[in-house]
Amino acid sequence: MNRKILKLENLLRFHTICRQLHSLCQRRMLAQWRHMFSSAYAVHTAQLYTRPWQTDALLRAALSQRRLLVTKKEKRSQKSPLPSTKSKKEVEVWLGMTVEELARAMEKDIDCVYESLMNTAIDIDSLETHSRLDEVWIKEVIKKSGMKLKWSKLKQDKVRENKDAVKRPQADPALLIPRSPVVTIMGHVDHGKTTLLDKLRKTQVAAMEAGGITQHIGAFLVSLPSGEKITFLDTPGHAAFSAMRARGTQVTDIVILVVAADDGVMKQTVESIQHAKDAHVPIVLAINKCDKAEADPEKVKKELLAYDVVCEDYGGDVQAVHVSALTGENMMALAEATIALAEMLELKADPTGAVEGTVIESFTDKGRGPVTTAIIQRGTLRKGSILVAGKSWAKVRLMFDENGRAVNEAYPSMPVGIIGWRDLPSAGDEILEVESEPRAREVVDWRKYEQEQEKNKEDLKLIEEKRKEHQEAHRKDREKYGTVHWKERSYIKYREKRQQQPLKPKEKLERDSNVLPIIVKGDVDGSVEAILNVMDTYDASHECELDLVHFGVGDISENDVNLAETFHGVIYGFNVNAGNVIQQLAAKKGVKIKLHKIIYRLIEDLQEELSSRLPCIVEEHPIGEASILATFSITEGKKKVPVAGCRVQKGQIEKQKKFKLIRNGHVIWKGSLISLKHHKDDTAVVKTGMDCGLSLDEEKIEFKVGDAIICYEEKEVPAKTSWDPGF
């Protein structure tokens, strides 16, 4: 306390001395000025400043007080030095953090972050509280704030060890044994693919397919009389199932291309050829329906030449077999041609070690949960095996063949149904066997983490793009308002704000009517995939926006109905059921449920629903036509009204309908009549061949001889969406 009082006294003394010095200097300057301009005061000024010792004494006192203060300050600073490194606060940061997050981590105000970034390359005006900062700017803010940087564990996670499961190295050729060929039957819809397969396996699958169209991949193991076995994959021929056909060629060894002899090469035929070429798979040509009178196999072979499919008859290497799936003609010849090609390929596999395979199809069964149909490509699958596919894993509880019979093991090239999945994998996912359940969980966790990281990267990229867009928009706004007077600028901003105000209830209803939210449920993963692929071709958003709210595999549930109610959407089900309780709930909530078993019927229904959301089109239907023969005017009160003398050429003219005036092929007026007379009598209708006089509701229109008057009525016609899904 005494030290503080002493310091205060010293400061006061120093301040007093300084004031005295200042006063003394002013007096000296004044005296000099007077000495120069007035001799009357020379003696007085000399007497007043004849004591220079006073100035020297004051200066000495001031300097001594200054030295005393400086000495005490230096002693104090020497006694308590402040270490700069120790006072720095550590701030935990991570990549991609926002301005707000950085300020919170620093325990500072957001303005502190903005101040630190001033006079840097970053545009401060474009920064929002939620804007993400790059690493260089985070470091700049921490540095200018006098703090210490510490990276969060989030950055360390990026170097997380890869825990994914991978395929084994290629097996020793000594361990390989011959395996059955995997053959995919492909071709255009209704060219007889499934019927041909039925004959080979002596079943009636085609009769069970809805509308005679295969809706998803069927996998079958067929045993021939010779003892050979072939695994067949029957892919859909419909245009919507292109992804399924591509997936079929990825796991196949041979493609049997079915072409109808009476129909020739079609769109899906060409697509199937392309899939086979992309997968580098050899083709066997099956020219079907050769029993028909209009069949022309040679025409089919010639058409295929344009797509580089050259049959043996024309010097190529593609075997062509003329068959009839309906009568069974040459079925064995087709099987033998396939076996011969398989022998040339020398197909072998390793039946030992960890299992590798591919998911052909996946679906959810009520009693058995998630189920997959798979082709085993390596190893031998047994009950109790731990499998990983995509972001799902399974402990195999049960396996069954295409007839539903339980099997104990599945060897290479064998199609098998697998039960025991924790979640439903996607069709096309690679199946790998792992050593234990913890290892399976580890693989799935890693894949989910990897997917999350990829999503975060995409999100950051989108955020950066948005930031640049906002920055560019802000720059344009500054250029736009930079030269405008403040009053005009305020008015422009007011108008823009009015345009951005929330929509009125009526406007909101009109906007919502132009959006169709939908929920899609399918029997298997591949069917849902095919429907979504068709929806990806939707290109009529300017008419009505198509909003996919949710999709999944399995029967329609209560959650689907609640979701549809929330979004005012429609539920589309493909080969699935909706129980009575669900249908009653949907009816109560006003939710539409539309069930279909044929994919093109579902798409047609969707087109109709989209069309119903469009405003009706107003069409003009002509009722009668009259030509103007003369023009004159009549006086009504104080004004003259132009009148056209006409003769009805077609139909009839009705006064209550709408009219248009046509001159030289151009419509120059549309509206109504104010009078229609036959001779001197007012009339409502004038028929063909009769003369009449008429005047329009627009006085400024001038009639000319030769003009045509068309009488018409307007009718509202339902609009139709312009979306063409391609089939």
mmCIF file of C-alpha atoms in Angstrom, residues 455-704:
data_model
loop_
_atom_site.group_PDB
_atom_site.id
_atom_site.type_symbol
_atom_site.label_atom_id
_atom_site.label_comp_id
_atom_site.label_asym_id
_atom_site.label_seq_id
_atom_site.Cartn_x
_atom_site.Cartn_y
_atom_site.Cartn_z
ATOM 1 C CA LYS A 455 -19.440 -38.819 -47.444
ATOM 2 C CA ASN A 456 -17.672 -36.227 -45.295
ATOM 3 C CA LYS A 457 -15.279 -35.465 -48.158
ATOM 4 C CA GLU A 458 -18.196 -35.036 -50.529
ATOM 5 C CA ASP A 459 -19.995 -32.833 -47.992
ATOM 6 C CA LEU A 460 -16.909 -30.663 -47.556
ATOM 7 C CA LYS A 461 -16.583 -30.370 -51.313
ATOM 8 C CA LEU A 462 -20.230 -29.321 -51.617
ATOM 9 C CA ILE A 463 -19.831 -26.847 -48.758
ATOM 10 C CA GLU A 464 -16.799 -25.326 -50.444
ATOM 11 C CA GLU A 465 -18.715 -25.035 -53.714
ATOM 12 C CA LYS A 466 -21.604 -23.382 -51.875
ATOM 13 C CA ARG A 467 -19.179 -21.001 -50.152
ATOM 14 C CA LYS A 468 -17.725 -19.995 -53.507
ATOM 15 C CA GLU A 469 -21.235 -19.490 -54.895
ATOM 16 C CA HIS A 470 -22.143 -17.267 -51.937
ATOM 17 C CA GLN A 471 -18.877 -15.385 -52.325
ATOM 18 C CA GLU A 472 -19.559 -14.801 -56.011
ATOM 19 C CA ALA A 473 -23.141 -13.753 -55.278
ATOM 20 C CA HIS A 474 -21.907 -11.343 -52.607
ATOM 21 C CA ARG A 475 -19.378 -9.857 -55.025
ATOM 22 C CA LYS A 476 -22.081 -9.343 -57.652
ATOM 23 C CA ASP A 477 -24.342 -7.723 -55.062
ATOM 24 C CA ARG A 478 -21.590 -5.299 -54.118
ATOM 25 C CA GLU A 479 -21.061 -4.449 -57.785
ATOM 26 C CA LYS A 480 -24.807 -4.111 -58.235
ATOM 27 C CA TYR A 481 -25.348 -1.776 -55.294
ATOM 28 C CA GLY A 482 -21.969 -0.017 -55.403
ATOM 29 C CA THR A 483 -23.016 2.809 -57.744
ATOM 30 C CA VAL A 484 -26.675 3.013 -56.657
ATOM 31 C CA HIS A 485 -27.943 5.811 -54.403
ATOM 32 C CA TRP A 486 -28.760 4.660 -50.879
ATOM 33 C CA LYS A 487 -32.485 5.386 -51.302
ATOM 34 C CA GLU A 488 -32.707 3.318 -54.483
ATOM 35 C CA ARG A 489 -30.608 0.572 -52.860
ATOM 36 C CA SER A 490 -33.014 0.392 -49.912
ATOM 37 C CA TYR A 491 -35.979 0.137 -52.273
ATOM 38 C CA ILE A 492 -34.382 -2.686 -54.316
ATOM 39 C CA LYS A 493 -33.572 -4.636 -51.156
ATOM 40 C CA TYR A 494 -37.125 -4.127 -49.909
ATOM 41 C CA ARG A 495 -38.539 -5.598 -53.135
ATOM 42 C CA GLU A 496 -36.190 -8.573 -52.974
ATOM 43 C CA LYS A 497 -37.163 -9.210 -49.361
ATOM 44 C CA ARG A 498 -40.843 -9.141 -50.321
ATOM 45 C CA GLN A 499 -40.202 -11.765 -52.967
ATOM 46 C CA GLN A 500 -38.527 -14.024 -50.392
ATOM 47 C CA GLN A 501 -41.403 -13.849 -47.914
ATOM 48 C CA PRO A 502 -43.142 -17.133 -46.949
ATOM 49 C CA LEU A 503 -45.735 -18.334 -49.408
ATOM 50 C CA LYS A 504 -49.388 -17.733 -48.712
ATOM 51 C CA PRO A 505 -51.508 -20.859 -47.994
ATOM 52 C CA LYS A 506 -52.978 -20.794 -51.504
ATOM 53 C CA GLU A 507 -49.550 -20.417 -53.152
ATOM 54 C CA LYS A 508 -48.118 -23.162 -50.919
ATOM 55 C CA LEU A 509 -50.946 -25.498 -51.961
ATOM 56 C CA GLU A 510 -50.247 -24.808 -55.651
ATOM 57 C CA ARG A 511 -46.522 -25.437 -55.146
ATOM 58 C CA ASP A 512 -47.100 -28.694 -53.230
ATOM 59 C CA SER A 513 -49.460 -29.938 -55.934
ATOM 60 C CA ASN A 514 -46.497 -29.894 -58.329
ATOM 61 C CA VAL A 515 -44.514 -32.346 -56.170
ATOM 62 C CA LEU A 516 -45.146 -36.095 -56.026
ATOM 63 C CA PRO A 517 -43.458 -37.752 -53.015
ATOM 64 C CA ILE A 518 -43.278 -41.535 -53.394
ATOM 65 C CA ILE A 519 -42.229 -44.551 -51.337
ATOM 66 C CA VAL A 520 -41.066 -47.686 -53.188
ATOM 67 C CA LYS A 521 -41.103 -51.184 -51.674
ATOM 68 C CA GLY A 522 -40.032 -54.290 -53.608
ATOM 69 C CA ASP A 523 -39.757 -58.025 -53.064
ATOM 70 C CA VAL A 524 -36.018 -58.218 -53.744
ATOM 71 C CA ASP A 525 -33.135 -55.787 -53.849
ATOM 72 C CA GLY A 526 -32.725 -56.109 -57.611
ATOM 73 C CA SER A 527 -36.351 -55.195 -58.302
ATOM 74 C CA VAL A 528 -36.080 -52.017 -56.229
ATOM 75 C CA GLU A 529 -32.817 -51.245 -58.031
ATOM 76 C CA ALA A 530 -34.537 -51.630 -61.411
ATOM 77 C CA ILE A 531 -37.417 -49.322 -60.401
ATOM 78 C CA LEU A 532 -35.024 -46.678 -59.099
ATOM 79 C CA ASN A 533 -32.980 -46.905 -62.317
ATOM 80 C CA VAL A 534 -36.143 -46.167 -64.305
ATOM 81 C CA MET A 535 -36.925 -43.212 -62.041
ATOM 82 C CA ASP A 536 -33.429 -41.870 -62.660
ATOM 83 C CA THR A 537 -34.530 -41.226 -66.250
ATOM 84 C CA TYR A 538 -37.210 -38.786 -65.039
ATOM 85 C CA ASP A 539 -36.672 -35.507 -66.878
ATOM 86 C CA ALA A 540 -39.949 -33.616 -66.392
ATOM 87 C CA SER A 541 -39.223 -31.845 -63.098
ATOM 88 C CA HIS A 542 -40.301 -28.570 -64.710
ATOM 89 C CA GLU A 543 -43.825 -30.033 -64.885
ATOM 90 C CA CYS A 544 -43.982 -31.956 -61.616
ATOM 91 C CA GLU A 545 -41.149 -32.756 -59.241
ATOM 92 C CA LEU A 546 -40.675 -36.454 -58.394
ATOM 93 C CA ASP A 547 -39.479 -36.823 -54.792
ATOM 94 C CA LEU A 548 -38.283 -40.277 -53.672
ATOM 95 C CA VAL A 549 -38.883 -40.193 -49.912
ATOM 96 C CA HIS A 550 -37.964 -43.793 -49.041
ATOM 97 C CA PHE A 551 -37.322 -47.188 -50.639
ATOM 98 C CA GLY A 552 -36.735 -50.632 -49.256
ATOM 99 C CA VAL A 553 -37.255 -54.377 -49.480
ATOM 100 C CA GLY A 554 -40.199 -56.176 -47.888
ATOM 101 C CA ASP A 555 -43.952 -55.830 -47.384
ATOM 102 C CA ILE A 556 -45.540 -52.440 -46.759
ATOM 103 C CA SER A 557 -45.442 -51.570 -43.059
ATOM 104 C CA GLU A 558 -47.107 -49.101 -40.718
ATOM 105 C CA ASN A 559 -43.978 -46.923 -40.813
ATOM 106 C CA ASP A 560 -44.323 -46.623 -44.595
ATOM 107 C CA VAL A 561 -47.923 -45.433 -44.202
ATOM 108 C CA ASN A 562 -46.959 -42.891 -41.518
ATOM 109 C CA LEU A 563 -44.112 -41.624 -43.692
ATOM 110 C CA ALA A 564 -46.427 -41.275 -46.700
ATOM 111 C CA GLU A 565 -48.936 -39.367 -44.553
ATOM 112 C CA THR A 566 -46.224 -36.958 -43.363
ATOM 113 C CA PHE A 567 -45.040 -36.178 -46.906
ATOM 114 C CA HIS A 568 -48.500 -36.492 -48.552
ATOM 115 C CA GLY A 569 -47.020 -39.180 -50.781
ATOM 116 C CA VAL A 570 -47.994 -42.387 -52.581
ATOM 117 C CA ILE A 571 -46.720 -45.890 -51.769
ATOM 118 C CA TYR A 572 -45.784 -48.147 -54.706
ATOM 119 C CA GLY A 573 -45.337 -51.831 -53.987
ATOM 120 C CA PHE A 574 -43.766 -54.304 -56.407
ATOM 121 C CA ASN A 575 -44.453 -57.996 -55.751
ATOM 122 C CA VAL A 576 -45.155 -57.223 -52.078
ATOM 123 C CA ASN A 577 -48.254 -57.353 -49.885
ATOM 124 C CA ALA A 578 -50.141 -54.872 -47.749
ATOM 125 C CA GLY A 579 -52.239 -56.581 -45.056
ATOM 126 C CA ASN A 580 -55.813 -55.648 -44.257
ATOM 127 C CA VAL A 581 -54.721 -53.733 -41.150
ATOM 128 C CA ILE A 582 -52.217 -51.708 -43.210
ATOM 129 C CA GLN A 583 -54.783 -50.978 -45.926
ATOM 130 C CA GLN A 584 -57.362 -49.848 -43.363
ATOM 131 C CA LEU A 585 -54.762 -47.603 -41.721
ATOM 132 C CA ALA A 586 -53.831 -46.139 -45.111
ATOM 133 C CA ALA A 587 -57.499 -45.498 -45.970
ATOM 134 C CA LYS A 588 -57.991 -43.787 -42.609
ATOM 135 C CA LYS A 589 -54.968 -41.518 -43.164
ATOM 136 C CA GLY A 590 -55.808 -40.862 -46.819
ATOM 137 C CA VAL A 591 -52.674 -42.573 -48.155
ATOM 138 C CA LYS A 592 -52.696 -44.266 -51.576
ATOM 139 C CA ILE A 593 -51.157 -47.762 -51.791
ATOM 140 C CA LYS A 594 -50.610 -49.074 -55.318
ATOM 141 C CA LEU A 595 -49.487 -52.687 -55.704
ATOM 142 C CA HIS A 596 -48.147 -54.153 -58.948
ATOM 143 C CA LYS A 597 -46.595 -57.402 -60.123
ATOM 144 C CA ILE A 598 -45.353 -56.189 -63.526
ATOM 145 C CA ILE A 599 -42.819 -53.411 -63.635
ATOM 146 C CA TYR A 600 -44.093 -51.585 -66.706
ATOM 147 C CA ARG A 601 -47.576 -51.471 -65.155
ATOM 148 C CA LEU A 602 -46.077 -49.783 -62.097
ATOM 149 C CA ILE A 603 -44.301 -47.218 -64.275
ATOM 150 C CA GLU A 604 -47.502 -46.553 -66.244
ATOM 151 C CA ASP A 605 -49.354 -46.011 -62.967
ATOM 152 C CA LEU A 606 -46.626 -43.594 -61.858
ATOM 153 C CA GLN A 607 -46.956 -41.687 -65.142
ATOM 154 C CA GLU A 608 -50.706 -41.374 -64.586
ATOM 155 C CA GLU A 609 -50.174 -40.122 -61.026
ATOM 156 C CA LEU A 610 -47.683 -37.534 -62.270
ATOM 157 C CA SER A 611 -50.110 -36.455 -64.995
ATOM 158 C CA SER A 612 -52.883 -36.000 -62.417
ATOM 159 C CA ARG A 613 -50.699 -33.434 -60.609
ATOM 160 C CA LEU A 614 -50.419 -31.267 -63.726
ATOM 161 C CA PRO A 615 -52.854 -28.411 -64.439
ATOM 162 C CA CYS A 616 -55.422 -29.216 -67.114
ATOM 163 C CA ILE A 617 -54.823 -28.073 -70.673
ATOM 164 C CA VAL A 618 -57.464 -25.741 -72.130
ATOM 165 C CA GLU A 619 -58.333 -26.785 -75.682
ATOM 166 C CA GLU A 620 -60.377 -24.783 -78.179
ATOM 167 C CA HIS A 621 -63.131 -26.612 -80.049
ATOM 168 C CA PRO A 622 -64.556 -24.675 -83.060
ATOM 169 C CA ILE A 623 -68.357 -24.473 -83.273
ATOM 170 C CA GLY A 624 -68.826 -22.262 -86.291
ATOM 171 C CA GLU A 625 -67.081 -19.967 -88.756
ATOM 172 C CA ALA A 626 -68.310 -16.817 -90.472
ATOM 173 C CA SER A 627 -66.711 -14.541 -93.074
ATOM 174 C CA ILE A 628 -67.057 -10.728 -93.077
ATOM 175 C CA LEU A 629 -68.786 -9.453 -96.234
ATOM 176 C CA ALA A 630 -69.313 -5.789 -95.292
ATOM 177 C CA THR A 631 -68.471 -3.313 -92.523
ATOM 178 C CA PHE A 632 -70.516 -0.365 -91.241
ATOM 179 C CA SER A 633 -71.204 1.437 -87.976
ATOM 180 C CA ILE A 634 -74.268 2.332 -85.960
ATOM 181 C CA THR A 635 -74.863 5.106 -83.472
ATOM 182 C CA GLU A 636 -75.669 4.201 -79.921
ATOM 183 C CA GLY A 637 -76.163 7.310 -77.848
ATOM 184 C CA LYS A 638 -73.217 9.581 -78.545
ATOM 185 C CA LYS A 639 -70.777 6.941 -79.815
ATOM 186 C CA LYS A 640 -70.423 4.954 -82.988
ATOM 187 C CA VAL A 641 -70.120 1.187 -82.772
ATOM 188 C CA PRO A 642 -68.426 -0.771 -85.613
ATOM 189 C CA VAL A 643 -70.554 -3.649 -86.957
ATOM 190 C CA ALA A 644 -69.544 -6.519 -89.242
ATOM 191 C CA GLY A 645 -71.967 -7.978 -91.732
ATOM 192 C CA CYS A 646 -71.206 -11.715 -91.894
ATOM 193 C CA ARG A 647 -72.361 -14.947 -93.442
ATOM 194 C CA VAL A 648 -71.966 -18.235 -91.534
ATOM 195 C CA GLN A 649 -69.880 -20.656 -93.618
ATOM 196 C CA LYS A 650 -69.588 -23.634 -91.212
ATOM 197 C CA GLY A 651 -71.445 -24.852 -88.171
ATOM 198 C CA GLN A 652 -73.294 -22.174 -86.210
ATOM 199 C CA ILE A 653 -72.529 -19.035 -84.231
ATOM 200 C CA GLU A 654 -73.765 -18.819 -80.627
ATOM 201 C CA LYS A 655 -73.712 -15.470 -78.875
ATOM 202 C CA GLN A 656 -72.809 -16.914 -75.436
ATOM 203 C CA LYS A 657 -69.650 -18.641 -76.714
ATOM 204 C CA LYS A 658 -66.177 -17.172 -77.261
ATOM 205 C CA PHE A 659 -64.975 -15.664 -80.539
ATOM 206 C CA LYS A 660 -61.734 -14.767 -82.284
ATOM 207 C CA LEU A 661 -61.040 -12.569 -85.293
ATOM 208 C CA ILE A 662 -58.581 -13.935 -87.860
ATOM 209 C CA ARG A 663 -56.893 -11.823 -90.516
ATOM 210 C CA ASN A 664 -54.368 -13.288 -92.983
ATOM 211 C CA GLY A 665 -54.033 -16.400 -90.830
ATOM 212 C CA HIS A 666 -53.239 -14.462 -87.608
ATOM 213 C CA VAL A 667 -55.478 -14.076 -84.576
ATOM 214 C CA ILE A 668 -55.824 -10.343 -83.883
ATOM 215 C CA TRP A 669 -58.569 -10.476 -81.253
ATOM 216 C CA LYS A 670 -60.196 -12.856 -78.766
ATOM 217 C CA GLY A 671 -63.249 -12.121 -76.662
ATOM 218 C CA SER A 672 -67.057 -12.024 -76.640
ATOM 219 C CA LEU A 673 -69.874 -10.409 -78.643
ATOM 220 C CA ILE A 674 -71.994 -7.589 -77.302
ATOM 221 C CA SER A 675 -74.675 -8.055 -79.971
ATOM 222 C CA LEU A 676 -75.700 -10.613 -82.598
ATOM 223 C CA LYS A 677 -78.565 -9.830 -84.997
ATOM 224 C CA HIS A 678 -80.248 -11.613 -87.863
ATOM 225 C CA HIS A 679 -81.596 -8.798 -90.027
ATOM 226 C CA LYS A 680 -82.982 -6.427 -87.350
ATOM 227 C CA ASP A 681 -83.791 -8.997 -84.691
ATOM 228 C CA ASP A 682 -81.539 -9.965 -81.803
ATOM 229 C CA THR A 683 -80.766 -13.678 -81.877
ATOM 230 C CA ALA A 684 -78.734 -16.170 -79.828
ATOM 231 C CA VAL A 685 -77.862 -18.588 -82.666
ATOM 232 C CA VAL A 686 -77.120 -18.124 -86.368
ATOM 233 C CA LYS A 687 -76.782 -21.270 -88.469
ATOM 234 C CA THR A 688 -74.895 -22.146 -91.669
ATOM 235 C CA GLY A 689 -75.834 -20.062 -94.734
ATOM 236 C CA MET A 690 -77.529 -17.306 -92.738
ATOM 237 C CA ASP A 691 -76.458 -13.653 -92.665
ATOM 238 C CA CYS A 692 -75.938 -11.739 -89.452
ATOM 239 C CA GLY A 693 -74.518 -8.562 -87.973
ATOM 240 C CA LEU A 694 -72.290 -8.591 -84.937
ATOM 241 C CA SER A 695 -70.274 -6.225 -82.813
ATOM 242 C CA LEU A 696 -67.387 -7.033 -80.469
ATOM 243 C CA ASP A 697 -66.654 -6.117 -76.871
ATOM 244 C CA GLU A 698 -63.567 -4.239 -78.115
ATOM 245 C CA GLU A 699 -64.447 -0.948 -79.861
ATOM 246 C CA LYS A 700 -60.937 -0.290 -81.160
ATOM 247 C CA ILE A 701 -60.927 -3.355 -83.440
ATOM 248 C CA GLU A 702 -61.543 -2.444 -87.082
ATOM 249 C CA PHE A 703 -63.209 -4.972 -89.342
ATOM 250 C CA LYS A 704 -62.032 -5.661 -92.851
#
